[in-house]
């Protein structure tokens, strides 16, 4: 039996987007950094680690697309956003990049929460 487009799981879209985002951060961290802040070695490494986290999170979600897995991801994204705001407050040089990162992490958290709430069971 084939699913019609309107019957496909909602969770597939944010998972594919997260996988793509993670790959971009892994493969082109400098390009992502240039518009928002200094492209230091530390910042590049940080973006690659973050990219790996997004890829792992996407793969884990595909393997087990349950509300609990989405909820854990949502909490991780929320904590990430909070720590990015703390970095922005502590390091003036990194402020713009950190606030951009905080906004992106908050968006991921909201998206995860919407999936859990709308579907209950992705």
Short mmCIF file of C-alpha atoms in Angstrom, two decimals:
data_model
loop_
_atom_site.label_atom_id
_atom_site.label_comp_id
_atom_site.label_asym_id
_atom_site.label_seq_id
_atom_site.Cartn_x
_atom_site.Cartn_y
_atom_site.Cartn_z
CA UNK A 1 0.00 0.00 0.00
CA UNK A 2 1.36 3.41 -0.94
CA UNK A 3 0.85 6.48 1.18
CA UNK A 4 -0.64 9.54 -0.42
CA UNK A 5 1.33 12.75 0.03
CA UNK A 6 -1.07 14.01 2.71
CA UNK A 7 -0.63 10.76 4.71
CA UNK A 8 3.14 10.84 4.96
CA UNK A 9 4.53 11.36 8.43
CA UNK A 10 5.00 14.95 9.49
CA UNK A 11 8.29 14.12 11.17
CA UNK A 12 10.07 13.37 7.89
CA UNK A 13 10.39 17.02 6.88
CA UNK A 14 12.20 18.32 9.99
CA UNK A 15 14.39 15.21 10.11
CA UNK A 16 15.49 15.69 6.49
CA UNK A 17 16.07 19.39 7.17
CA UNK A 18 18.14 18.58 10.28
CA UNK A 19 20.23 16.04 8.38
CA UNK A 20 20.89 18.60 5.65
CA UNK A 21 21.72 21.33 8.18
CA UNK A 22 24.13 19.01 9.98
CA UNK A 23 25.85 18.08 6.73
CA UNK A 24 26.26 21.75 5.80
CA UNK A 25 27.81 22.53 9.20
CA UNK A 26 30.17 19.57 8.85
CA UNK A 27 31.23 20.26 5.28
CA UNK A 28 31.21 24.07 5.05
CA UNK A 29 31.55 25.61 8.51
CA UNK A 30 33.57 28.57 7.24
CA UNK A 31 30.85 29.59 4.82
CA UNK A 32 28.29 29.48 7.60
CA UNK A 33 30.49 31.53 9.95
CA UNK A 34 31.60 34.34 7.63
CA UNK A 35 28.31 36.27 7.65
CA UNK A 36 27.91 36.15 11.44
CA UNK A 37 31.32 36.31 13.06
CA UNK A 38 35.02 35.53 13.06
CA UNK A 39 36.07 32.30 11.35
CA UNK A 40 38.45 31.11 14.04
CA UNK A 41 39.76 27.57 14.32
CA UNK A 42 37.71 27.13 17.48
CA UNK A 43 34.53 28.32 15.79
CA UNK A 44 35.07 25.98 12.83
CA UNK A 45 35.63 23.01 15.15
CA UNK A 46 32.56 23.97 17.16
CA UNK A 47 30.39 24.09 14.04
CA UNK A 48 31.68 20.72 12.89
CA UNK A 49 30.88 19.18 16.28
CA UNK A 50 27.44 20.78 16.16
CA UNK A 51 26.95 19.46 12.63
CA UNK A 52 27.84 15.96 13.79
CA UNK A 53 25.32 16.29 16.62
CA UNK A 54 22.58 17.25 14.15
CA UNK A 55 23.43 14.32 11.85
CA UNK A 56 23.42 11.85 14.77
CA UNK A 57 20.15 13.29 16.07
CA UNK A 58 18.54 12.96 12.64
CA UNK A 59 19.73 9.37 12.23
CA UNK A 60 18.51 8.43 15.71
CA UNK A 61 15.14 10.00 14.96
CA UNK A 62 14.80 8.07 11.69
CA UNK A 63 15.66 4.84 13.49
CA UNK A 64 13.10 5.46 16.23
CA UNK A 65 10.64 8.25 15.34
CA UNK A 66 8.75 8.28 18.63
CA UNK A 67 7.43 11.26 20.58
CA UNK A 68 10.02 10.50 23.26
CA UNK A 69 12.91 10.76 20.82
CA UNK A 70 11.53 14.04 19.47
CA UNK A 71 11.08 15.30 23.03
CA UNK A 72 14.71 14.52 23.94
CA UNK A 73 15.84 16.32 20.78
CA UNK A 74 13.65 19.27 21.65
CA UNK A 75 15.22 19.50 25.11
CA UNK A 76 18.72 19.28 23.60
CA UNK A 77 17.88 22.08 21.16
CA UNK A 78 16.41 24.23 23.94
CA UNK A 79 19.50 23.76 26.11
CA UNK A 80 21.68 24.56 23.12
CA UNK A 81 19.79 27.80 22.60
CA UNK A 82 20.20 28.78 26.25
CA UNK A 83 23.95 28.09 26.22
CA UNK A 84 24.35 30.11 23.02
CA UNK A 85 22.65 33.08 24.72
CA UNK A 86 25.06 32.65 27.64
CA UNK A 87 28.01 32.68 25.22
CA UNK A 88 26.67 35.86 23.62
CA UNK A 89 26.54 37.50 27.04
CA UNK A 90 30.05 36.35 27.95
CA UNK A 91 31.97 36.94 24.70
CA UNK A 92 31.40 40.17 22.83
CA UNK A 93 33.42 38.99 19.81
CA UNK A 94 31.17 35.97 19.39
CA UNK A 95 27.92 37.75 20.23
CA UNK A 96 26.43 37.97 16.74
CA UNK A 97 27.31 34.37 15.87
CA UNK A 98 26.07 33.12 19.24
CA UNK A 99 22.74 34.93 18.98
CA UNK A 100 22.26 33.61 15.45
CA UNK A 101 23.02 30.13 16.74
CA UNK A 102 20.59 30.62 19.64
CA UNK A 103 17.82 31.58 17.22
CA UNK A 104 18.47 28.55 15.00
CA UNK A 105 18.54 26.20 18.01
CA UNK A 106 15.31 27.71 19.33
CA UNK A 107 13.70 27.17 15.93
CA UNK A 108 14.73 23.50 16.00
CA UNK A 109 13.28 23.19 19.52
CA UNK A 110 9.96 24.71 18.45
CA UNK A 111 9.80 22.50 15.37
CA UNK A 112 10.39 19.39 17.48
CA UNK A 113 7.73 20.45 19.97
CA UNK A 114 5.23 21.02 17.16
CA UNK A 115 5.84 17.53 15.78
CA UNK A 116 5.30 15.95 19.20
CA UNK A 117 2.21 18.01 19.92
CA UNK A 118 0.50 17.68 16.53
CA UNK A 119 1.01 14.00 16.10
CA UNK A 120 1.40 12.60 19.57
CA UNK A 121 2.80 9.68 17.64
CA UNK A 122 4.99 10.75 14.73
#
